[in-house]
Short mmCIF file of C-alpha atoms in Angstrom, two decimals:
data_model
loop_
_atom_site.label_atom_id
_atom_site.label_comp_id
_atom_site.label_asym_id
_atom_site.label_seq_id
_atom_site.Cartn_x
_atom_site.Cartn_y
_atom_site.Cartn_z
CA UNK A 814 6.87 7.92 14.13
CA UNK A 815 8.59 11.04 16.64
CA UNK A 816 9.56 7.85 18.63
CA UNK A 817 11.53 4.64 18.37
CA UNK A 818 9.63 1.89 17.11
CA UNK A 819 8.91 -0.99 19.95
CA UNK A 820 8.18 -4.03 17.84
CA UNK A 821 6.73 -7.67 19.54
CA UNK A 822 5.52 -10.25 17.13
CA UNK A 823 4.53 -10.20 13.69
CA UNK A 824 3.21 -6.23 12.23
CA UNK A 825 2.33 -6.29 8.57
CA UNK A 826 3.12 -2.69 7.48
CA UNK A 827 1.09 -2.51 4.00
CA UNK A 828 2.50 1.16 3.97
CA UNK A 829 6.49 2.97 3.64
CA UNK A 830 7.41 3.24 7.51
CA UNK A 831 9.23 5.85 9.06
CA UNK A 832 10.76 6.87 12.41
CA UNK A 833 12.71 10.20 13.85
CA UNK A 834 15.19 7.60 15.97
CA UNK A 835 17.84 6.06 14.63
CA UNK A 836 17.12 2.13 15.21
CA UNK A 837 14.13 -0.19 16.88
CA UNK A 838 13.76 -2.10 19.02
CA UNK A 839 12.75 -5.62 17.48
CA UNK A 840 12.03 -8.28 20.03
CA UNK A 841 13.39 -11.56 19.91
CA UNK A 842 11.49 -13.67 17.87
CA UNK A 843 9.33 -11.45 15.93
CA UNK A 844 9.07 -10.58 12.58
CA UNK A 845 7.55 -7.13 11.06
CA UNK A 846 6.94 -6.91 7.03
CA UNK A 847 7.66 -3.67 6.32
CA UNK A 848 5.93 -4.42 3.37
CA UNK A 849 7.05 -1.02 1.82
CA UNK A 850 9.85 -0.50 3.43
CA UNK A 851 11.74 2.07 6.42
CA UNK A 852 13.08 4.50 6.53
CA UNK A 853 14.50 5.86 9.46
CA UNK A 854 15.84 9.34 10.85
CA UNK A 855 13.67 11.55 9.09
CA UNK A 856 12.77 15.01 9.64
CA UNK A 857 10.63 14.90 13.08
CA UNK A 858 7.02 15.48 12.38
CA UNK A 859 4.91 18.83 15.35
CA UNK A 860 1.80 18.25 16.38
CA UNK A 861 0.37 21.77 15.72
CA UNK A 862 0.39 23.71 19.82
CA UNK A 863 -2.91 22.71 21.38
CA UNK A 864 -3.74 26.79 22.55
CA UNK A 865 -4.01 27.31 19.13
CA UNK A 866 -6.24 24.66 17.57
CA UNK A 867 -8.59 25.07 20.46
CA UNK A 868 -8.61 28.47 19.83
CA UNK A 869 -9.58 28.35 16.06
CA UNK A 870 -12.52 24.70 16.81
CA UNK A 871 -14.12 26.91 19.60
CA UNK A 872 -13.86 29.76 17.22
CA UNK A 873 -15.35 27.98 13.74
CA UNK A 874 -17.93 26.39 15.79
CA UNK A 875 -19.32 29.72 17.07
CA UNK A 876 -18.56 31.72 13.75
CA UNK A 877 -21.15 28.71 11.82
CA UNK A 878 -20.80 25.66 13.95
CA UNK A 879 -21.49 24.83 17.15
CA UNK A 880 -20.21 24.96 19.83
CA UNK A 881 -21.20 23.11 22.91
CA UNK A 882 -20.19 24.94 26.24
CA UNK A 883 -19.59 22.80 29.89
CA UNK A 884 -23.03 21.74 30.42
CA UNK A 885 -24.65 22.95 33.88
CA UNK A 886 -23.75 20.83 36.79
CA UNK A 887 -26.57 19.55 40.23
CA UNK A 888 -27.24 22.65 41.57
CA UNK A 889 -24.74 24.88 39.29
CA UNK A 890 -28.09 26.88 38.02
CA UNK A 891 -28.83 27.95 34.59
CA UNK A 892 -25.93 28.23 31.93
CA UNK A 893 -24.95 29.72 28.72
CA UNK A 894 -23.41 27.61 26.49
CA UNK A 895 -25.44 26.59 22.90
CA UNK A 896 -26.67 23.71 23.00
CA UNK A 897 -28.40 23.68 26.57
CA UNK A 898 -31.03 21.58 27.68
CA UNK A 899 -33.94 21.74 31.01
CA UNK A 900 -32.73 18.90 33.09
CA UNK A 901 -35.45 16.34 34.02
CA UNK A 902 -33.11 13.35 35.41
CA UNK A 903 -31.14 12.75 38.21
CA UNK A 904 -28.52 10.79 38.70
CA UNK A 905 -27.59 7.69 41.41
CA UNK A 906 -24.27 6.67 43.26
CA UNK A 907 -22.74 5.28 40.30
CA UNK A 908 -23.06 8.06 38.39
CA UNK A 909 -21.47 11.91 38.60
CA UNK A 910 -21.18 15.10 36.68
CA UNK A 911 -23.67 16.20 33.46
CA UNK A 912 -20.95 15.42 30.21
CA UNK A 913 -22.51 15.10 26.32
CA UNK A 914 -23.89 11.98 24.58
CA UNK A 915 -23.65 12.16 20.77
CA UNK A 916 -25.99 9.59 18.33
CA UNK A 917 -24.20 9.97 13.60
CA UNK A 918 -26.95 8.39 12.09
CA UNK A 919 -30.09 7.41 15.48
CA UNK A 920 -32.41 5.39 14.49
CA UNK A 921 -31.37 5.39 11.06
CA UNK A 922 -32.17 8.26 10.69
CA UNK A 923 -28.59 9.05 8.36
CA UNK A 924 -27.68 12.73 7.43
CA UNK A 925 -28.56 13.72 11.61
CA UNK A 926 -26.51 14.35 14.34
CA UNK A 927 -28.06 14.13 17.73
CA UNK A 928 -26.89 15.53 21.30
CA UNK A 929 -27.98 15.22 24.80
CA UNK A 930 -27.60 15.63 28.38
CA UNK A 931 -26.63 12.67 30.34
CA UNK A 932 -25.04 11.53 33.70
CA UNK A 933 -21.40 10.39 33.20
CA UNK A 934 -21.34 6.74 35.49
CA UNK A 935 -17.70 6.46 37.33
CA UNK A 936 -16.92 3.36 36.00
CA UNK A 937 -16.15 5.37 32.71
CA UNK A 938 -18.29 2.31 30.44
CA UNK A 939 -20.97 3.49 28.95
CA UNK A 940 -23.46 6.61 29.03
CA UNK A 941 -25.58 6.91 32.79
CA UNK A 942 -29.22 8.30 32.77
CA UNK A 943 -30.92 10.65 30.71
CA UNK A 944 -30.79 15.18 31.50
CA UNK A 945 -31.90 16.33 29.09
CA UNK A 946 -33.82 14.88 25.40
CA UNK A 947 -32.30 14.13 22.34
CA UNK A 948 -31.81 16.63 19.95
CA UNK A 949 -31.51 16.18 15.55
CA UNK A 950 -29.55 18.88 14.23
CA UNK A 951 -28.68 17.75 9.97
CA UNK A 952 -25.17 17.69 9.70
CA UNK A 953 -25.89 19.25 6.16
CA UNK A 954 -27.58 22.03 8.48
CA UNK A 955 -23.67 22.89 9.57
CA UNK A 956 -22.86 26.14 8.01
CA UNK A 957 -19.07 25.24 8.62
CA UNK A 958 -19.84 21.24 9.01
CA UNK A 959 -17.29 22.28 12.82
CA UNK A 960 -18.19 20.88 15.85
CA UNK A 961 -16.31 21.48 19.24
CA UNK A 962 -17.46 20.50 22.84
CA UNK A 963 -15.51 22.13 25.40
CA UNK A 964 -15.60 20.06 28.08
CA UNK A 965 -15.98 15.75 27.43
CA UNK A 966 -17.90 13.52 24.53
CA UNK A 967 -19.75 10.17 24.30
CA UNK A 968 -19.86 9.45 20.67
CA UNK A 969 -21.23 6.38 18.08
CA UNK A 970 -23.29 6.04 15.32
CA UNK A 971 -22.89 6.21 11.68
CA UNK A 972 -21.43 9.38 10.40
CA UNK A 973 -23.52 10.24 6.57
CA UNK A 974 -21.29 13.03 5.11
CA UNK A 975 -17.98 15.31 5.95
CA UNK A 976 -17.39 17.05 9.55
CA UNK A 977 -14.68 17.57 11.86
CA UNK A 978 -15.73 16.70 15.95
CA UNK A 979 -14.10 17.56 18.61
CA UNK A 980 -13.47 18.76 22.78
CA UNK A 981 -11.14 20.35 24.98
CA UNK A 982 -11.35 17.44 27.42
CA UNK A 983 -11.36 13.94 26.12
CA UNK A 984 -13.64 12.42 23.82
CA UNK A 985 -15.37 9.02 24.75
CA UNK A 986 -15.70 5.93 21.68
CA UNK A 987 -18.61 3.41 22.90
CA UNK A 988 -19.33 1.13 19.44
CA UNK A 989 -18.43 1.48 16.37
CA UNK A 990 -17.82 4.45 14.70
CA UNK A 991 -18.00 3.98 10.66
CA UNK A 992 -19.49 5.14 7.54
CA UNK A 993 -22.55 4.91 6.15
CA UNK A 994 -21.17 4.38 2.43
CA UNK A 995 -18.70 1.66 3.62
CA UNK A 996 -18.73 -2.13 4.39
CA UNK A 997 -18.11 -3.76 8.32
CA UNK A 998 -14.55 -4.11 8.24
CA UNK A 999 -13.99 -3.84 4.70
CA UNK A 1000 -13.49 0.93 5.41
CA UNK A 1001 -15.52 3.26 3.60
CA UNK A 1002 -16.50 1.65 -0.29
CA UNK A 1003 -15.54 2.99 -3.66
CA UNK A 1004 -18.01 5.65 -4.01
CA UNK A 1005 -17.30 6.91 -0.21
CA UNK A 1006 -17.18 10.54 0.04
CA UNK A 1007 -18.22 10.20 3.68
CA UNK A 1008 -15.54 12.35 6.13
CA UNK A 1009 -15.01 12.26 9.10
CA UNK A 1010 -12.45 14.26 11.73
CA UNK A 1011 -12.03 13.10 15.48
CA UNK A 1012 -9.94 16.15 17.27
CA UNK A 1013 -9.42 16.40 20.99
CA UNK A 1014 -6.81 18.22 22.96
CA UNK A 1015 -6.45 15.76 25.66
CA UNK A 1016 -7.22 11.33 25.05
CA UNK A 1017 -9.35 9.88 22.16
CA UNK A 1018 -10.28 6.30 24.29
CA UNK A 1019 -12.33 3.58 22.85
CA UNK A 1020 -14.74 3.61 26.10
CA UNK A 1021 -14.72 -0.35 27.78
CA UNK A 1022 -18.56 -0.60 27.12
CA UNK A 1023 -20.44 -3.92 26.11
CA UNK A 1024 -19.95 -3.23 22.38
CA UNK A 1025 -16.78 -2.73 22.60
CA UNK A 1026 -15.57 -6.04 24.84
CA UNK A 1027 -14.85 -7.57 21.37
CA UNK A 1028 -13.40 -5.11 18.57
CA UNK A 1029 -14.79 -0.62 18.04
CA UNK A 1030 -14.55 0.44 13.90
CA UNK A 1031 -13.73 4.07 13.74
CA UNK A 1032 -13.51 5.38 10.66
CA UNK A 1033 -11.92 9.21 10.95
CA UNK A 1034 -9.32 10.88 11.15
CA UNK A 1035 -8.21 11.01 14.38
CA UNK A 1036 -5.62 13.82 15.94
CA UNK A 1037 -4.84 14.22 19.90
CA UNK A 1038 -3.48 16.53 19.52
CA UNK A 1039 -1.44 16.95 23.51
CA UNK A 1040 -2.83 13.18 24.65
CA UNK A 1041 -3.39 9.79 23.08
CA UNK A 1042 -5.71 7.36 21.83
CA UNK A 1043 -6.14 4.89 24.28
CA UNK A 1044 -7.86 2.09 25.60
CA UNK A 1045 -10.41 2.86 29.15
CA UNK A 1046 -9.19 0.98 32.23
CA UNK A 1047 -7.90 -2.20 31.19
CA UNK A 1048 -6.70 -3.37 34.83
CA UNK A 1049 -10.15 -3.19 36.02
CA UNK A 1050 -12.35 -4.93 32.60
CA UNK A 1051 -12.06 -7.82 30.42
CA UNK A 1052 -11.75 -6.63 26.27
CA UNK A 1053 -9.96 -9.11 23.38
CA UNK A 1054 -10.98 -8.32 19.01
CA UNK A 1055 -9.41 -5.69 17.16
CA UNK A 1056 -9.71 -2.01 17.45
CA UNK A 1057 -10.05 -1.50 13.82
CA UNK A 1058 -9.41 2.13 12.14
CA UNK A 1059 -10.29 3.50 9.08
CA UNK A 1060 -8.55 7.03 7.89
CA UNK A 1061 -5.31 7.66 10.17
CA UNK A 1062 -4.41 8.13 14.35
CA UNK A 1063 -2.16 11.40 14.62
CA UNK A 1064 -1.02 11.56 18.23
CA UNK A 1065 1.55 13.64 20.86
CA UNK A 1066 2.31 9.83 22.50
CA UNK A 1067 1.42 6.48 21.55
CA UNK A 1068 -1.36 5.23 23.69
CA UNK A 1069 -1.90 1.80 25.27
CA UNK A 1070 -4.70 -0.42 23.75
CA UNK A 1071 -4.16 -3.49 26.01
CA UNK A 1072 -2.01 -4.54 28.46
CA UNK A 1073 0.88 -7.29 28.88
CA UNK A 1074 1.42 -9.27 32.33
CA UNK A 1075 4.15 -11.02 32.78
CA UNK A 1076 3.62 -14.11 34.16
CA UNK A 1077 4.34 -15.28 38.41
CA UNK A 1078 6.38 -19.00 39.20
CA UNK A 1079 5.74 -20.54 35.93
CA UNK A 1080 2.19 -19.41 35.32
CA UNK A 1081 1.61 -18.24 31.74
CA UNK A 1082 1.39 -14.25 30.45
CA UNK A 1083 -1.25 -12.89 30.04
CA UNK A 1084 -2.80 -10.36 27.37
CA UNK A 1085 -6.05 -8.33 28.00
CA UNK A 1086 -6.77 -5.62 25.47
CA UNK A 1087 -7.13 -4.99 21.50
CA UNK A 1088 -4.81 -6.18 18.37
CA UNK A 1089 -4.68 -3.09 16.08
CA UNK A 1090 -5.65 -3.11 12.86
CA UNK A 1091 -4.84 0.26 11.39
CA UNK A 1092 -5.65 1.31 7.49
CA UNK A 1093 -5.49 4.14 5.96
CA UNK A 1094 -7.60 5.70 4.29
CA UNK A 1095 -5.87 6.79 1.25
CA UNK A 1096 -8.83 9.69 0.80
CA UNK A 1097 -6.98 11.50 2.73
CA UNK A 1098 -3.98 11.89 0.46
CA UNK A 1099 -6.27 14.41 -1.18
CA UNK A 1100 -9.16 14.85 0.78
CA UNK A 1101 -9.21 16.07 4.68
CA UNK A 1102 -12.62 17.09 6.51
CA UNK A 1103 -12.87 20.75 7.19
CA UNK A 1104 -10.33 22.56 8.43
CA UNK A 1105 -9.21 20.03 10.13
CA UNK A 1106 -4.85 20.11 11.35
CA UNK A 1107 -2.34 19.38 8.73
CA UNK A 1108 1.43 19.05 9.13
CA UNK A 1109 3.88 21.77 6.78
CA UNK A 1110 5.86 18.78 5.47
CA UNK A 1111 5.70 17.66 2.13
CA UNK A 1112 5.96 13.97 1.04
CA UNK A 1113 6.96 12.99 -2.32
CA UNK A 1114 4.00 9.58 -3.16
CA UNK A 1115 5.10 10.14 -6.80
CA UNK A 1116 6.27 11.48 -9.83
CA UNK A 1117 6.19 11.58 -13.71
CA UNK A 1118 9.27 13.26 -15.61
CA UNK A 1119 7.76 15.10 -19.09
CA UNK A 1120 9.81 16.59 -21.58
CA UNK A 1121 9.01 20.70 -21.79
CA UNK A 1122 7.72 21.87 -25.20
CA UNK A 1123 10.39 23.88 -26.43
CA UNK A 1124 12.49 22.71 -24.36
#
């Protein structure tokens, strides 16, 4: 971690925990379990520059992937970006700008990515009325497996194949994102070769949708270069359950997935939000989604002493 760890409760850490800070804050009565140890004052791990990441993925997507410019907004006329569609729908007073919606494996068609333009609801709970029809694309047909959006995008679905998917703005997750070769609640199967990178220059947000009201499961390597991985509009929406991630979470600052409100005049504290259940995908130690950003740090996980012949 590039910041101080603050603990309230009895969290379990199955892997080795390191922190750049020289101490951690533990609330009285909490009992954290660091199964493989805790080490403080480790080297700070710099994240890639947001401008460099955006330029890299934009160029890759335009070269041999899929790149989506900002959708035309009402009254703006024809657009120039790849992936445009002709408008057919109208928004209402609860909807505002036009954004993209993406679904992996729509209608059971595994190995595909489907996209369309929709109006975005002001309450950020789910995509609104469609503006264009769905367009279906085979993931295998995307040459370098890079998909990049210049504007915000809504996403969900079942991923079959390997892909890095990202945005220069926010990514909203409004239902589970799971690998095709996985067991719900348990993550990737031992035979799984599916791999997804979710990269945002800004935030990756859990939308307060009906599907996410009781929790959400995400299989991906997640990176928020300049932002956070967090829940959207916690003050306005009651949610519960777990945010289950099988993969990894890399963020500039720790995002808020829950809020604790102190009770007044003897009233009990109230809790609204999700519990974190993050499971590292061990495959990421040797594999990575296409062109997924890496740090320059080398970590020794295991070694073996040998005697060279002739010594």
